[in-house]
Amino acid sequence: MESRRQAGPLPTVEDFARVIVRAATDDSPAGRTLYVGGEDYLAVGAHSLRQ
């Protein structure tokens, strides 16, 4: 966990809630993986639901 904190701030409860609501109401394809957090976890071709 400490190494993750050094990479940037951890997501908040509000960050998780925002992505859950958007995933439930978005017209995204079934089975899509959504990430919450910093760009350091995203691979090339991954999608992010950032506002």
XYZ file of C-alpha atoms in Angstrom, residues 9-51:
43
model
C -3.151 9.830 -4.075
C -5.412 6.857 -3.383
C -8.958 6.993 -4.800
C -11.654 8.238 -2.450
C -15.035 6.687 -1.724
C -16.504 9.400 -3.944
C -14.191 8.375 -6.805
C -15.421 4.770 -6.553
C -19.057 5.868 -6.281
C -18.737 8.087 -9.365
C -17.426 5.196 -11.482
C -20.067 2.780 -10.165
C -22.882 5.195 -11.036
C -21.465 5.889 -14.501
C -20.959 2.164 -15.157
C -24.572 1.473 -14.184
C -25.992 4.260 -16.348
C -23.550 4.288 -19.284
C -24.166 2.465 -22.573
C -20.932 0.501 -22.176
C -20.534 -3.026 -23.528
C -21.142 -5.854 -21.037
C -18.029 -7.185 -19.366
C -16.093 -3.932 -19.640
C -13.486 -3.392 -16.929
C -13.421 0.032 -15.319
C -10.511 1.345 -13.280
C -10.624 3.785 -10.385
C -7.452 5.628 -9.565
C -4.450 7.133 -11.205
C -3.289 6.719 -14.750
C -0.386 4.584 -13.489
C -2.679 1.536 -13.524
C -3.894 2.003 -17.076
C -2.352 0.044 -19.907
C -2.333 1.083 -23.562
C -5.844 0.628 -24.926
C -7.547 0.686 -21.522
C -10.502 2.987 -20.984
C -10.970 5.418 -18.119
C -14.181 7.105 -17.008
C -12.618 10.356 -15.851
C -14.651 13.514 -15.583
